[in-house]
Amino acid sequence: QVQLVESGGGSVQAGGSLRLSCAASGFAFSSLAMGWFRQAPGKEREFVATISRSGDITYYGDSVRGRFTISRDNAKNTVYLQMSRMKPEDTAVYYCAGGFSAFPGRVLRIPTQYDNWGQGTQVTVSS
């Protein structure tokens, strides 16, 4: 069982930046493709970004592409989400997720592909 703990959420003004971290334990982190999702009140969970086991392949949701960057440090068992040029519509609870991947370069974009989820961290962007 993988435990995922997010940190780094908070409040920021539009145009600002935040960096989320997700620390993993309980399983070989390097075996997992990792992803970030978010959910705003009254809305469905939305894909934000994913990164392959190797860290070489990333993919972003349309609403964040060019503003957010996902990265990972396998030595620290941590995945990051650097958020820049933030907008009020980025306000949501952000979730870290990990899914087993047999292929180093595979990315996972669908929630059902992930077996492990963090508890979420709130991000609020004010205008």
GROMACS .gro file of C-alpha atoms in nm:
model
  127
    1GLN     CA    1   0.000   0.000   0.000
    2VAL     CA    2   0.133   0.340  -0.099
    3GLN     CA    3   0.086   0.639   0.124
    4LEU     CA    4   0.080   0.978  -0.046
    5VAL     CA    5   0.091   1.305   0.145
    6GLU     CA    6   0.048   1.638  -0.030
    7SER     CA    7   0.177   1.970   0.098
    8GLY     CA    8   0.226   2.322  -0.026
    9GLY     CA    9  -0.132   2.429  -0.079
   10GLY     CA   10  -0.256   2.769   0.027
   11SER     CA   11  -0.383   3.101  -0.099
   12VAL     CA   12  -0.230   3.312  -0.371
   13GLN     CA   13  -0.331   3.607  -0.583
   14ALA     CA   14  -0.397   3.572  -0.953
   15GLY     CA   15  -0.073   3.573  -1.146
   16GLY     CA   16   0.119   3.422  -0.856
   17SER     CA   17   0.286   3.086  -0.806
   18LEU     CA   18   0.271   2.788  -0.574
   19ARG     CA   19   0.456   2.458  -0.560
   20LEU     CA   20   0.284   2.146  -0.440
   21SER     CA   21   0.476   1.845  -0.314
   22CYS     CA   22   0.365   1.487  -0.272
   23ALA     CA   23   0.574   1.252  -0.061
   24ALA     CA   24   0.530   0.879  -0.115
   25SER     CA   25   0.605   0.590   0.115
   26GLY     CA   26   0.526   0.220   0.144
   27PHE     CA   27   0.614   0.112  -0.207
   28ALA     CA   28   0.887   0.146  -0.467
   29PHE     CA   29   0.823   0.500  -0.584
   30SER     CA   30   1.014   0.448  -0.905
   31SER     CA   31   0.759   0.182  -1.008
   32LEU     CA   32   0.479   0.436  -1.010
   33ALA     CA   33   0.362   0.679  -1.271
   34MET     CA   34   0.243   0.985  -1.082
   35GLY     CA   35  -0.027   1.238  -1.147
   36TRP     CA   36  -0.203   1.543  -1.015
   37PHE     CA   37  -0.578   1.594  -1.031
   38ARG     CA   38  -0.800   1.867  -0.893
   39GLN     CA   39  -1.161   1.906  -0.795
   40ALA     CA   40  -1.349   2.229  -0.749
   41PRO     CA   41  -1.680   2.246  -0.558
   42GLY     CA   42  -1.966   2.109  -0.765
   43LYS     CA   43  -1.735   1.990  -1.043
   44GLU     CA   44  -1.591   1.658  -1.147
   45ARG     CA   45  -1.233   1.562  -1.074
   46GLU     CA   46  -1.011   1.707  -1.345
   47PHE     CA   47  -0.682   1.577  -1.479
   48VAL     CA   48  -0.398   1.825  -1.430
   49ALA     CA   49  -0.068   1.655  -1.509
   50THR     CA   50   0.111   1.322  -1.516
   51ILE     CA   51   0.471   1.207  -1.523
   52SER     CA   52   0.617   0.871  -1.616
   53ARG     CA   53   0.819   0.647  -1.387
   54SER     CA   54   1.138   0.764  -1.549
   55GLY     CA   55   1.044   1.129  -1.532
   56ASP     CA   56   1.115   1.172  -1.900
   57ILE     CA   57   0.757   1.188  -2.020
   58THR     CA   58   0.499   1.440  -1.900
   59TYR     CA   59   0.151   1.532  -2.012
   60TYR     CA   60  -0.077   1.818  -1.910
   61GLY     CA   61  -0.441   1.905  -1.913
   62ASP     CA   62  -0.539   2.174  -2.161
   63SER     CA   63  -0.629   2.426  -1.891
   64VAL     CA   64  -0.284   2.420  -1.729
   65ARG     CA   65  -0.048   2.344  -2.017
   66GLY     CA   66   0.221   2.610  -2.037
   67ARG     CA   67   0.160   2.731  -1.681
   68PHE     CA   68   0.213   2.422  -1.465
   69THR     CA   69   0.513   2.189  -1.452
   70ILE     CA   70   0.521   1.841  -1.303
   71SER     CA   71   0.849   1.686  -1.192
   72ARG     CA   72   0.972   1.408  -0.969
   73ASP     CA   73   1.272   1.317  -0.760
   74ASN     CA   74   1.290   0.940  -0.729
   75ALA     CA   75   1.570   0.965  -0.473
   76LYS     CA   76   1.337   1.162  -0.245
   77ASN     CA   77   1.018   0.969  -0.333
   78THR     CA   78   0.852   1.298  -0.415
   79VAL     CA   79   0.656   1.444  -0.702
   80TYR     CA   80   0.607   1.818  -0.748
   81LEU     CA   81   0.364   2.047  -0.922
   82GLN     CA   82   0.497   2.394  -0.993
   83MET     CA   83   0.205   2.626  -1.064
   84SER     CA   84   0.268   2.964  -1.225
   85ARG     CA   85   0.055   3.244  -1.369
   86MET     CA   86  -0.228   3.114  -1.161
   87LYS     CA   87  -0.590   3.202  -1.226
   88PRO     CA   88  -0.898   3.206  -1.003
   89GLU     CA   89  -1.028   2.906  -1.196
   90ASP     CA   90  -0.731   2.706  -1.063
   91THR     CA   91  -0.900   2.712  -0.722
   92ALA     CA   92  -0.963   2.352  -0.617
   93VAL     CA   93  -0.852   2.070  -0.394
   94TYR     CA   94  -0.545   1.917  -0.556
   95TYR     CA   95  -0.482   1.545  -0.529
   96CYS     CA   96  -0.167   1.349  -0.587
   97ALA     CA   97  -0.207   0.999  -0.731
   98GLY     CA   98   0.021   0.704  -0.804
   99GLY     CA   99  -0.037   0.414  -1.039
  100PHE     CA  100   0.176   0.111  -1.110
  101SER     CA  101   0.330   0.125  -1.454
  102ALA     CA  102   0.507  -0.163  -1.625
  103PHE     CA  103   0.668   0.073  -1.873
  104PRO     CA  104   0.912   0.350  -1.773
  105GLY     CA  105   0.778   0.591  -2.031
  106ARG     CA  106   0.408   0.542  -1.979
  107VAL     CA  107   0.187   0.821  -1.844
  108LEU     CA  108  -0.156   0.778  -1.689
  109ARG     CA  109  -0.429   1.035  -1.757
  110ILE     CA  110  -0.744   0.870  -1.625
  111PRO     CA  111  -0.834   0.857  -1.254
  112THR     CA  112  -0.924   0.489  -1.271
  113GLN     CA  113  -0.567   0.410  -1.376
  114TYR     CA  114  -0.448   0.517  -1.033
  115ASP     CA  115  -0.465   0.292  -0.729
  116ASN     CA  116  -0.332   0.531  -0.469
  117TRP     CA  117  -0.445   0.879  -0.375
  118GLY     CA  118  -0.343   1.145  -0.127
  119GLN     CA  119  -0.584   1.328   0.099
  120GLY     CA  120  -0.575   1.647  -0.106
  121THR     CA  121  -0.455   2.000  -0.043
  122GLN     CA  122  -0.658   2.318  -0.094
  123VAL     CA  123  -0.539   2.580  -0.340
  124THR     CA  124  -0.722   2.911  -0.355
  125VAL     CA  125  -0.649   3.180  -0.613
  126SER     CA  126  -0.801   3.522  -0.555
  127SER     CA  127  -0.859   3.781  -0.825
   0.00000   0.00000   0.00000
